[in-house]
Short mmCIF file of C-alpha atoms and ligand atoms in Angstrom, two decimals:
data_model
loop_
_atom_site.label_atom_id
_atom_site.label_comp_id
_atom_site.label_asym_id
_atom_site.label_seq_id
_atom_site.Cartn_x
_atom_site.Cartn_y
_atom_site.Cartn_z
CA UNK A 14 0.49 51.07 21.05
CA UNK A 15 3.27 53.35 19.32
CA UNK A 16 2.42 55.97 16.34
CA UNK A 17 4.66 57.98 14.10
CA UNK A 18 4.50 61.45 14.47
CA UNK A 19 5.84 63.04 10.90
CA UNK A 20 6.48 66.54 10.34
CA UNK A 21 6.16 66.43 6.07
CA UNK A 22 7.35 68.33 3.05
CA UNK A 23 10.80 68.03 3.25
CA UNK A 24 12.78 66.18 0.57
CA UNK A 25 14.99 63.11 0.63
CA UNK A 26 18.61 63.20 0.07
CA UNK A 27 21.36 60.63 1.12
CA UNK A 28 21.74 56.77 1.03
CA UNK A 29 19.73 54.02 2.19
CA UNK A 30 21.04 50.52 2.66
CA UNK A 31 18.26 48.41 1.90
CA UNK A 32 17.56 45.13 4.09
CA UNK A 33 17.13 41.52 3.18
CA UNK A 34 13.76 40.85 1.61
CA UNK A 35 11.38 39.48 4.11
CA UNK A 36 9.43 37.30 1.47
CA UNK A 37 12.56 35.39 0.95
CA UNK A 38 13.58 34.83 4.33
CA UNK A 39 10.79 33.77 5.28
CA UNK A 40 10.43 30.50 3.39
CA UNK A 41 14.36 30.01 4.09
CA UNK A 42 13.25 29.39 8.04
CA UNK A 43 11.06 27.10 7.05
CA UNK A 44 13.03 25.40 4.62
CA UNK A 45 15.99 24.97 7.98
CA UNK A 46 13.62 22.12 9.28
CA UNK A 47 14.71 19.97 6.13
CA UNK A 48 17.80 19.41 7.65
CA UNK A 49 19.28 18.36 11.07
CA UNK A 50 22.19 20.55 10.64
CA UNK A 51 22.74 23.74 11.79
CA UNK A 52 21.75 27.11 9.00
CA UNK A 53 22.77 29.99 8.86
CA UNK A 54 21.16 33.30 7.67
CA UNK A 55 23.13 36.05 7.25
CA UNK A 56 22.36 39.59 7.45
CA UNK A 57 18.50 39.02 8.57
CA UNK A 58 16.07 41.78 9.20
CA UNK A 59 14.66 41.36 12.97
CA UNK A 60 11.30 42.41 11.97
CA UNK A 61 7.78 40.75 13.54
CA UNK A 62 7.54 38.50 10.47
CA UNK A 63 10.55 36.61 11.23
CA UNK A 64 10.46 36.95 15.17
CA UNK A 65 7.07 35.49 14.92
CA UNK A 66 8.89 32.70 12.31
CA UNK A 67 11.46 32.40 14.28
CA UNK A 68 9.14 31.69 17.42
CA UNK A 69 7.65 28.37 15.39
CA UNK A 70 10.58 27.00 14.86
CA UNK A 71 11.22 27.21 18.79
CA UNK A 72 7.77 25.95 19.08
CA UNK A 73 8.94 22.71 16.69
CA UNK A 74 11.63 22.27 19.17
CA UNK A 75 15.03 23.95 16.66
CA UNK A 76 17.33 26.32 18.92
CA UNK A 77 17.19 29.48 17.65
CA UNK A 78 19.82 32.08 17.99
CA UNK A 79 20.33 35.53 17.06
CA UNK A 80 24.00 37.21 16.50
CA UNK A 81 24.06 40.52 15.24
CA UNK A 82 22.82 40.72 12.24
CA UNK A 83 22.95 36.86 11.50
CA UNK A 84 20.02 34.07 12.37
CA UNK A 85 21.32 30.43 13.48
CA UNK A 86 18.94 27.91 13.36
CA UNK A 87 19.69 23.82 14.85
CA UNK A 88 16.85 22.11 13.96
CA UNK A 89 18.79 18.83 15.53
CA UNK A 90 16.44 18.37 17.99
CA UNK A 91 12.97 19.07 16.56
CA UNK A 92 10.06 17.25 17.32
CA UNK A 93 7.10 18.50 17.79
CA UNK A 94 4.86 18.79 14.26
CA UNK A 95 2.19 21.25 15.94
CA UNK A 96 2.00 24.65 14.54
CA UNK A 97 0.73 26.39 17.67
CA UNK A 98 -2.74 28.48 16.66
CA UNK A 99 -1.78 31.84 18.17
CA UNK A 100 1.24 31.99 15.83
CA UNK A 101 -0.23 30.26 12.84
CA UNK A 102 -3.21 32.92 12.87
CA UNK A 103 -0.49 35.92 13.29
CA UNK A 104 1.50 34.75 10.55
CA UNK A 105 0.30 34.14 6.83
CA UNK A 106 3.57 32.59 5.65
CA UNK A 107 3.23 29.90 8.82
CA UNK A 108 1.07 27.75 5.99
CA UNK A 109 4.63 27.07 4.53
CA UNK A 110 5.75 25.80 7.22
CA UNK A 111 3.47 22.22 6.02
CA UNK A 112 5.67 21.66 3.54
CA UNK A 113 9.01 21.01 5.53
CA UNK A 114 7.25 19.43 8.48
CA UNK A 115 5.84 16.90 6.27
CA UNK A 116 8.96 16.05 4.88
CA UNK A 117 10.64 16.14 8.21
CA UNK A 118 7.82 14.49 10.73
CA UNK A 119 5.65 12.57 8.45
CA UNK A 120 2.27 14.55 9.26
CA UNK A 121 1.56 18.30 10.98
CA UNK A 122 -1.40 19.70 12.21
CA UNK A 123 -1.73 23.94 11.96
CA UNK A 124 -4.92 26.36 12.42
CA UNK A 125 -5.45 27.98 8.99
CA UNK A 126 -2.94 30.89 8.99
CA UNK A 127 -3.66 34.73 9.24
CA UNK A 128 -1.64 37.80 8.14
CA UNK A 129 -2.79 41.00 6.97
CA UNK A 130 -6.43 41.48 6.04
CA UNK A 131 -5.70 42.37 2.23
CA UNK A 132 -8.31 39.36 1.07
CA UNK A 133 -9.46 35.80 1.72
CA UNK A 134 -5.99 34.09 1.21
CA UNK A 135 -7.57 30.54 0.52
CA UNK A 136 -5.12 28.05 0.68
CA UNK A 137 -6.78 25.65 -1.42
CA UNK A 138 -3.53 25.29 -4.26
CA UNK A 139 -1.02 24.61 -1.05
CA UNK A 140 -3.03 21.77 -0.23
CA UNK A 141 -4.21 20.69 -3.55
CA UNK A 142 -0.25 20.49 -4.35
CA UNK A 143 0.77 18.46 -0.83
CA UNK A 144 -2.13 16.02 -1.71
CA UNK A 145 -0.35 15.52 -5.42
CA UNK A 146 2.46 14.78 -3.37
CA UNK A 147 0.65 12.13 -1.27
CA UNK A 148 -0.58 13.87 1.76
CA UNK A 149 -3.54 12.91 3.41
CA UNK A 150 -5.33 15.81 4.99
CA UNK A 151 -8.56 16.48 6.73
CA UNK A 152 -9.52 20.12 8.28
CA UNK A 153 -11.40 20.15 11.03
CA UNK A 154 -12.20 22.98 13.48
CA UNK A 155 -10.50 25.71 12.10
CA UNK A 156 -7.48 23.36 11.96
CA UNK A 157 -5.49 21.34 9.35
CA UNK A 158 -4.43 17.98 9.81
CA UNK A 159 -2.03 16.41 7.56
CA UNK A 160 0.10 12.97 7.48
CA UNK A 161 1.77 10.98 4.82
CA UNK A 162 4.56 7.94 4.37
CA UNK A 163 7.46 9.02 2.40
CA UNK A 164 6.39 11.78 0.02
CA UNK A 165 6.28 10.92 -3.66
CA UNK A 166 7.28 13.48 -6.07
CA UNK A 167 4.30 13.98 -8.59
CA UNK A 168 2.86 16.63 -11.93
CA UNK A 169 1.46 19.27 -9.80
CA UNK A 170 -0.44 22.32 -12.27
CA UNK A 171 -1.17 25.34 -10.37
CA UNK A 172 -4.06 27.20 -10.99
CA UNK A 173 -2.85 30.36 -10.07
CA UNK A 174 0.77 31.36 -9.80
CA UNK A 175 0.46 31.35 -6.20
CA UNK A 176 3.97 32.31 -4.42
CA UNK A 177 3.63 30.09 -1.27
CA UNK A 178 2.14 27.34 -2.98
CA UNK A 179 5.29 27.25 -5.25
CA UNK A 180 7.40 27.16 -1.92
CA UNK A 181 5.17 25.03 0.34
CA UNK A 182 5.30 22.65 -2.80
CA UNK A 183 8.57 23.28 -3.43
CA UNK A 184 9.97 22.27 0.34
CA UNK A 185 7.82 19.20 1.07
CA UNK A 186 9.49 17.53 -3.12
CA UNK A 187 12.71 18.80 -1.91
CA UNK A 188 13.45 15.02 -0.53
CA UNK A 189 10.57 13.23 -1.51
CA UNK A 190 10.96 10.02 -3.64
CA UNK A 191 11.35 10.87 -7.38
CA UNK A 192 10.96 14.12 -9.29
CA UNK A 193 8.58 17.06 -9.04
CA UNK A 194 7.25 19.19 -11.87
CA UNK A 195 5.52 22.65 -11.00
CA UNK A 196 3.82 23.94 -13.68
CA UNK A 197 2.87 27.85 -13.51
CA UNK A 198 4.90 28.60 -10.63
CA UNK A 199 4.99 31.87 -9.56
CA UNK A 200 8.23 33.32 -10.90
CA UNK A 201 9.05 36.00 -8.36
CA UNK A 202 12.57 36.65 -7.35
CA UNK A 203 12.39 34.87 -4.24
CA UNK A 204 11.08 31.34 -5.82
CA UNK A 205 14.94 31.70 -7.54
CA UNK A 206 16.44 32.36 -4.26
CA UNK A 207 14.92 29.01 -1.96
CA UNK A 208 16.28 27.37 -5.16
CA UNK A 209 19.72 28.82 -4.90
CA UNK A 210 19.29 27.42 -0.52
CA UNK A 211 17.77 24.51 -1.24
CA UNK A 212 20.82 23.51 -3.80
CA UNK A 213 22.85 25.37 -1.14
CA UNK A 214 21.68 22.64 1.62
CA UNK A 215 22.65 19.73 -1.47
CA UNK A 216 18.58 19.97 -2.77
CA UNK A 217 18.08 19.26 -6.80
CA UNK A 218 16.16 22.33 -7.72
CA UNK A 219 16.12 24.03 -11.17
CA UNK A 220 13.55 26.42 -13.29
CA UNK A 221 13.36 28.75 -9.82
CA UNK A 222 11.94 32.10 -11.79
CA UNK A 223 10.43 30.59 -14.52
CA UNK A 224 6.89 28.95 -14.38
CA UNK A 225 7.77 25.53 -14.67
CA UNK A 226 9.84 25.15 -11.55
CA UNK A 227 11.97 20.89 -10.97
CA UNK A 228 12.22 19.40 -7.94
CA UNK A 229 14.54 16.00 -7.97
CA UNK A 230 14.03 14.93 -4.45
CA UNK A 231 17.25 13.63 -2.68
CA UNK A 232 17.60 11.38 0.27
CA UNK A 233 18.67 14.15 2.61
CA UNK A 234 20.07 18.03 3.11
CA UNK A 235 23.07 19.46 4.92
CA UNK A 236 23.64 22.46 7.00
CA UNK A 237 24.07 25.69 5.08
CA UNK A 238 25.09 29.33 5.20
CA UNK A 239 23.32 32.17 3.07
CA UNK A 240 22.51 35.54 2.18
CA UNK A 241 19.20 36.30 1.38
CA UNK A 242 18.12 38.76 -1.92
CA UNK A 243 17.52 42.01 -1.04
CA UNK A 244 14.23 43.39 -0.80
CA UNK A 245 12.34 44.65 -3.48
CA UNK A 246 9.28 45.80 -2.19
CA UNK A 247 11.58 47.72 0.88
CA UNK A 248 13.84 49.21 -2.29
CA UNK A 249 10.05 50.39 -4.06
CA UNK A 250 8.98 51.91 -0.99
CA UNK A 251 11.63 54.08 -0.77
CA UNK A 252 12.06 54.95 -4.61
CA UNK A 253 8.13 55.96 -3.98
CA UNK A 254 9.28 58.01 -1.13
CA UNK A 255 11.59 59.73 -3.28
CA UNK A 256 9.35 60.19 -6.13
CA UNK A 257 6.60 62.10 -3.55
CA UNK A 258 9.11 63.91 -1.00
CA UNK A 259 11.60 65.19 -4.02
CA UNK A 260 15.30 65.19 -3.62
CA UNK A 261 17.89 62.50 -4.95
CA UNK A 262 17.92 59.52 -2.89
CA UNK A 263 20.76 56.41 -3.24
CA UNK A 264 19.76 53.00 -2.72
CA UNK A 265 22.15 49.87 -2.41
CA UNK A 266 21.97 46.57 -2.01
CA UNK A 267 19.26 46.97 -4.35
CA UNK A 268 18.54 44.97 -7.67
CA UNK A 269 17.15 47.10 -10.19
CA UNK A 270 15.99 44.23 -12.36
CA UNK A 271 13.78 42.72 -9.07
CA UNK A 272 12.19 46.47 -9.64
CA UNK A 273 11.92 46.88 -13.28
CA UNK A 274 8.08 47.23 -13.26
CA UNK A 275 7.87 49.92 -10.60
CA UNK A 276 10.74 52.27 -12.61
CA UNK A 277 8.89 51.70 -15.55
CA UNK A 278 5.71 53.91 -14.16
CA UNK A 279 8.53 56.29 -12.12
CA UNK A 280 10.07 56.64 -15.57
CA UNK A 281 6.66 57.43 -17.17
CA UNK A 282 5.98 59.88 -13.59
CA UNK A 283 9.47 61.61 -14.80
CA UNK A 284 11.42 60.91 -12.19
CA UNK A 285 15.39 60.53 -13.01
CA UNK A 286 16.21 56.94 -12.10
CA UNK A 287 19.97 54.89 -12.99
CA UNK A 288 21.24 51.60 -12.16
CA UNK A 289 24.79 50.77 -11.29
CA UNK A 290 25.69 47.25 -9.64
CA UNK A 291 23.42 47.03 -6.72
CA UNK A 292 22.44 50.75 -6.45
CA UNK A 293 19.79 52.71 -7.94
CA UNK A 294 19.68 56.33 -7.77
CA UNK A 295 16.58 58.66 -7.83
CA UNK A 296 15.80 62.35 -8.35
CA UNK A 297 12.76 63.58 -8.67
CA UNK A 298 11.25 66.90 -9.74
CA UNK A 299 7.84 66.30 -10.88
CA UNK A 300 5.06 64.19 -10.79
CA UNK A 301 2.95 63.14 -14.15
CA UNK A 302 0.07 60.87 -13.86
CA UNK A 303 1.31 57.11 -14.66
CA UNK A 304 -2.30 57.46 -16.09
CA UNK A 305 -2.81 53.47 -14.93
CA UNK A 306 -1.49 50.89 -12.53
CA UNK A 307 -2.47 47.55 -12.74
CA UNK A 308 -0.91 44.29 -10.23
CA UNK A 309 -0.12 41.41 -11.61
CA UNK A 310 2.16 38.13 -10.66
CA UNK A 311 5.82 38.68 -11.24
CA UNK A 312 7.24 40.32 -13.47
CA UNK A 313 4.30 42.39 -13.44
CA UNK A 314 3.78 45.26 -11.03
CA UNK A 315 3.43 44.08 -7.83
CA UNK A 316 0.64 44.55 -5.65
CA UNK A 317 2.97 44.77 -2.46
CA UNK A 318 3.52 48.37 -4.11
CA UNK A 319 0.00 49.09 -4.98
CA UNK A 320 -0.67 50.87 -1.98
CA UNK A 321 2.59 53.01 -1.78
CA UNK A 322 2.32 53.94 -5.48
CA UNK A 323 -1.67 55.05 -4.89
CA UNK A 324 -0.19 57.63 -2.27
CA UNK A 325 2.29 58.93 -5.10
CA UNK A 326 -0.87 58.83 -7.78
CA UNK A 327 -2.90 61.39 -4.92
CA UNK A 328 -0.05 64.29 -6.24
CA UNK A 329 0.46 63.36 -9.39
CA UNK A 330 -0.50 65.82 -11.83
CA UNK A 331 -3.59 64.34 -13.63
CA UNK A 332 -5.57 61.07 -12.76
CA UNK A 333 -4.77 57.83 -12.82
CA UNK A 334 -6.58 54.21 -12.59
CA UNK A 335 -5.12 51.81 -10.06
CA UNK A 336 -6.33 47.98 -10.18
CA UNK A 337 -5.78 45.49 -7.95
CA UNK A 338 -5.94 42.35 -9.31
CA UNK A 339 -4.71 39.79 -6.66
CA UNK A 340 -6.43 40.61 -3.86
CA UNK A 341 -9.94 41.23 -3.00
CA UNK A 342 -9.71 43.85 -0.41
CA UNK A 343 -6.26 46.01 -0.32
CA UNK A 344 -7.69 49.47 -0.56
CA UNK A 345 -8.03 49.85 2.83
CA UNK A 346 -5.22 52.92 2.53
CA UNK A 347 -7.70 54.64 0.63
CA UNK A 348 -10.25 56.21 3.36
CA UNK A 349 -7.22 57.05 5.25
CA UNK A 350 -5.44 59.23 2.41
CA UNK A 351 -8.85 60.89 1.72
CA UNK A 352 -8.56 61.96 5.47
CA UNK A 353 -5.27 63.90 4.38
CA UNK A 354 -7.14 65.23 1.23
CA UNK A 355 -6.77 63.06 -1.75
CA UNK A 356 -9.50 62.67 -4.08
CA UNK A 357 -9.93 58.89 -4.95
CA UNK A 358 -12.85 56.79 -5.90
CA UNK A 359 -13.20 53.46 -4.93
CA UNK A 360 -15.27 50.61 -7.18
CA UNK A 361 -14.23 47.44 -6.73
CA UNK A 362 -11.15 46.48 -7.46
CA UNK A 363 -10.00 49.90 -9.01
CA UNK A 364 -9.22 52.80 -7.66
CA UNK A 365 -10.27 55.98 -9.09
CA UNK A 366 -7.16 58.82 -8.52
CA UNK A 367 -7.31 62.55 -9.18
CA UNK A 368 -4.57 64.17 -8.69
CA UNK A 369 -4.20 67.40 -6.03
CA UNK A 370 -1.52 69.90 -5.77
CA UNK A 371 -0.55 68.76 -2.25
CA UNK A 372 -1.80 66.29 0.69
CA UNK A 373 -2.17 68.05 4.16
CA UNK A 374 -1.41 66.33 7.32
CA UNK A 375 -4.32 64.29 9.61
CA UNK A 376 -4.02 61.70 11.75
CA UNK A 377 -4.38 58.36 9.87
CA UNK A 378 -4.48 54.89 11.02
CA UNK A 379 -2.97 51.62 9.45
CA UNK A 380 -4.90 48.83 8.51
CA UNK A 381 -1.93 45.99 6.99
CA UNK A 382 1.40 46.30 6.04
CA UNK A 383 2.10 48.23 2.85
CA UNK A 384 -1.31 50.12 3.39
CA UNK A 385 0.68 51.86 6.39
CA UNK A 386 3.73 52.04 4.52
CA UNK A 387 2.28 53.84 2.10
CA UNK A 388 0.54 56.48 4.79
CA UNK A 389 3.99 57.36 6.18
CA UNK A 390 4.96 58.28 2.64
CA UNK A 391 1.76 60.45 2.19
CA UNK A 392 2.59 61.97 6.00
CA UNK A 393 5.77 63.10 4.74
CA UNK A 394 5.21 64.91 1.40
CA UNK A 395 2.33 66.19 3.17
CA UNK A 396 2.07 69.93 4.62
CA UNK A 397 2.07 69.95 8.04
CA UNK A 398 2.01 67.50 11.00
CA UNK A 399 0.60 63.85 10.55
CA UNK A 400 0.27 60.88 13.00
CA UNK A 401 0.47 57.89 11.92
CA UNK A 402 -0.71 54.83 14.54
CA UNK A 403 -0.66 51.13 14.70
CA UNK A 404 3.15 50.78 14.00
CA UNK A 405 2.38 47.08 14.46
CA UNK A 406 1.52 46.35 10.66
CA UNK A 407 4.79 48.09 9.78
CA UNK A 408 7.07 46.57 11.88
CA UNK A 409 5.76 43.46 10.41
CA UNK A 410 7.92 43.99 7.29
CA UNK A 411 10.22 47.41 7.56
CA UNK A 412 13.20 46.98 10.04
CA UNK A 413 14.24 50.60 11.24
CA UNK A 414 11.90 51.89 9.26
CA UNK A 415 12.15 55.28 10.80
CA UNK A 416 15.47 55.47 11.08
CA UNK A 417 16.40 54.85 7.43
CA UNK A 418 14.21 57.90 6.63
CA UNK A 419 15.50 60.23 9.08
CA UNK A 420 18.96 59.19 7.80
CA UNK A 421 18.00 61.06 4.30
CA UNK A 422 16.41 64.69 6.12
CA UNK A 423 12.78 63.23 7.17
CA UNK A 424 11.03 64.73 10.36
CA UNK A 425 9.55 61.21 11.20
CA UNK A 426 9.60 60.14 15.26
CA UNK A 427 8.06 56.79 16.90
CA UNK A 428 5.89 57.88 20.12
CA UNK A 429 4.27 55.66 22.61
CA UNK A 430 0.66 56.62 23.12
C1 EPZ B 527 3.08 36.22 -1.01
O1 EPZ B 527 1.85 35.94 -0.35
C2 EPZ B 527 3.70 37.38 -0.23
N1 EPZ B 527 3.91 36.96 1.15
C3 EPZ B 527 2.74 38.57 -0.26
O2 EPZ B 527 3.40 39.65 0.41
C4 EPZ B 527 2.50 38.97 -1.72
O3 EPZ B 527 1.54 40.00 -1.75
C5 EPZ B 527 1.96 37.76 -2.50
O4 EPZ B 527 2.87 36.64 -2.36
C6 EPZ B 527 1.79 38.07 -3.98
O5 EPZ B 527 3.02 38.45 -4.51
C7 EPZ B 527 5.00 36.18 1.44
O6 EPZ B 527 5.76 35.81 0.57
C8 EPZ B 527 5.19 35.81 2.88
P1 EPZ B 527 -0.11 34.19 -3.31
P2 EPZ B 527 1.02 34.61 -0.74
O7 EPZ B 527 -0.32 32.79 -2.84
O8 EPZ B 527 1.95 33.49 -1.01
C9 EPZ B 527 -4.60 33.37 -4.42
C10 EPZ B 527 3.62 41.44 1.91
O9 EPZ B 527 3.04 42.54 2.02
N2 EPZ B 527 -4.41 32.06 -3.79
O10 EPZ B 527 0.83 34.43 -4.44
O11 EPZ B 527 -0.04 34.42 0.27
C11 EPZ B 527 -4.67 34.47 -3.38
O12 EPZ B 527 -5.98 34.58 -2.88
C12 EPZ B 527 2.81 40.19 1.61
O13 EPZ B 527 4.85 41.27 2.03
C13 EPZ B 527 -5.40 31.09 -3.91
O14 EPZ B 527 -6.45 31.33 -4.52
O15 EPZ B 527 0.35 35.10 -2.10
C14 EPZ B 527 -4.25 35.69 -4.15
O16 EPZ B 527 -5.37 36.18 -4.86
C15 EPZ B 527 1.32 40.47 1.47
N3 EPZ B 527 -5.21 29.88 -3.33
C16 EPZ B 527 -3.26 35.15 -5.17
O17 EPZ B 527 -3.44 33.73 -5.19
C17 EPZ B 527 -4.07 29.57 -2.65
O18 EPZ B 527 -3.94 28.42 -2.16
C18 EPZ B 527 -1.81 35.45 -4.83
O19 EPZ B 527 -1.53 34.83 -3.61
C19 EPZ B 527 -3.07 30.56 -2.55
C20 EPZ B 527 -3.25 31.79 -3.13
#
């Protein structure tokens, strides 16, 4: 087990290079079994995420190889259309992988995935979308047995705008026989950028970021190289560090329009934020109640910032109402920031925040990804000495994580306890 030990209250100045977005690269391993070529993804974070990704693949029988900063993937030799439990159940996104091994194998058989514990996470609209496409399924046993002949491209109406259900859907109609129509796809940044691959690899995809997404299947897909988007929810984490630490802070490789949502409410906070190219630039002096934050699909705010920005609501002056409307249980920050001294109220899905001067340091524990993202940030605005354990969550999703912070004047240090 490793913990951060963080020293806090000292501001943030310099330049942070922010990493490719893990939500995108994500489906872009999966979307490598579609072809028996070799891919190529450039400039790929070697977080847990995509070692444990990476480790399916090797699992379906592709040859995976890392070379500094770039991912190659030869999927010429995969067989095997088993999704092995232990990884399936450490990995939410592994439920995307049913998608491409359909359309590669014919059938695949995986234990309903895991991830972080932010809510149920049915899967219902993944497989109520593969069956549109003519999949057969039966789930039996904790597991999830699927076959079909040649997939047929179909109508397929989403319920909800469910990002992996776009993607899963989106990879198995990439060569299926005829077209596919996705109505109220999700329309987050990354849907756009499996599009851009998928056409990349010689797919037929158009509407990627709006929610009617078209799929014209095509008899097969090439070998590709690409660059995946940059990542937003990294770049927001950061901008929130900013926002609660003080200082002036530089981030590139960062789209400001994949952020627009979150600088609305650091606008409204007063911090100083511009845009140039792929940089944004922060300053921040002080810290007005956003007075409410509600998640919501894309472009809304997004709830992989909901826990970061409740840190930043704790010393804002003022309260403020945070609601979290796409998952049932992603609060589970909260008990740990009232440990430091904030002054929240849970009920439900919203979050009750009164503002305080100041947090103070305590030792805190993470419960998922962004909720121990956003403990870090509260460790270092804090006064005094935090530790912050179970590093695992973070390391899920954050590469050099501490590293990028003590680049810009944080006291932040990994220990092994
Ligand atoms: C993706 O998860 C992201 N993960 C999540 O990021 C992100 O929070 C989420 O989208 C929402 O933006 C990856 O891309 C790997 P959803 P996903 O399907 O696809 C309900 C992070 O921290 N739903 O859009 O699992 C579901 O219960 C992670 O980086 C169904 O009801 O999210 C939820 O309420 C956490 N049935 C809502 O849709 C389904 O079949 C949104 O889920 C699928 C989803």
């Amino acid at each position: 087990m490793e913990k951060f030990v963080i020293e806090g209250g000292r501001p943030l100045y310099g330049e942070i290079k922010i990493q490719s977005a893990k939500n995108a690269v994500l489906p872009l391993l999966a979307a490598s079994v579609l072809t028996d070529e070799r891919v190529v993804i450039r400039a790929c974070p070697r977080i847990a995420d995509v070692l444990n990704m990476a480790q399916i693949l090797a699992e379906l029988g592709c040859k995976i190889t890392f070379a500094g900063e770039d991912l190659y993937i030869d999927s010429a030799d995969a067989a095997n259309h088993e999704i092995p439990a232990a990884l399936a159940k450490e990995l939410r996104s592994s439920v995307f992988m049913l998608g491409s091994v359909l359309s590669r194998f014919g059938r695949a058989r995986i234990a309903y995935p895991g991830g972080c514990d932010i809510g149920l996470r049915p899967i219902d609209l993944h497989l109520c979308g593969l069956r549109r496409l003519g999949v057969r399924i039966e789930e039996e046993g904790g597991y999830i047995n699927c076959s079909c002949g040649r997939l047929i491209g179909a109508d397929v109406q989403l319920d909800f705008p469910s990002v992996g259900a776009t993607e899963n859907i989106m990879l198995a109609a990439a060569k299926a026989e005829g077209t596919t129509v996705i109505r109220n796809a999700a329309k987050e940044p990354e849907i756009a950028d499996l599009q851009d691959f998928l056409n990349r690899m010689g797919g037929r995809v158009s509407g990627g970021g709006t929610a009617t997404v078209i799929v014209e299947g095509v008899r097969s897909l090439h070998g590709a190289e690409y660059t995946p988007l940059s990542d937003r929810i990294e770049a927001g984490t950061f901008l929130i560090a900013s926002a609660m630490c003080g200082g002036e802070l530089v981030l590139s490789n960062a789209r400001a329009e994949n952020v627009s949502a979150l600088l609305d409410k650091l606008r409204e906070i007063s911090c100083k934020i511009h845009a140039v190219d792929d940089k944004i630039y922060i300053k921040s002096e002080r810290r007005l109640s956003p007075k409410l934050v509600e998640t919501s699909p894309y472009p809304g705010f997004p709830t992989d910032l909901q826990a970061p920005i409740t840190a930043l609501a704790c010393i804002c002056e003022g309260s403020t109402v945070v609601v979290e409307n796409l998952f049932e249980t992603r609060f589970k920050h909260v008990p740990e920031l009232i440990r430091m001294g904030a002054d929240i109220t849970v009920r439900g899905r919203n979050a009750f925040v009164r503002g305080v001067p100041r947090l103070h340091g305590a030792d805190v524990c993470a419960g998922d990804l962004r909720g121990g993202a956003a403990l870090a940030l509260a460790a270092l605005s804090a006064e005094g000495a935090s530790a912050v354990t179970d590093l695992r969550y973070i390391d899920r999703g954050y590469a050099q994580f501490e590293y990028k912070l003590r680049a810009v004047g944080a006291r932040i240090r990994r220990v092994r306890i």
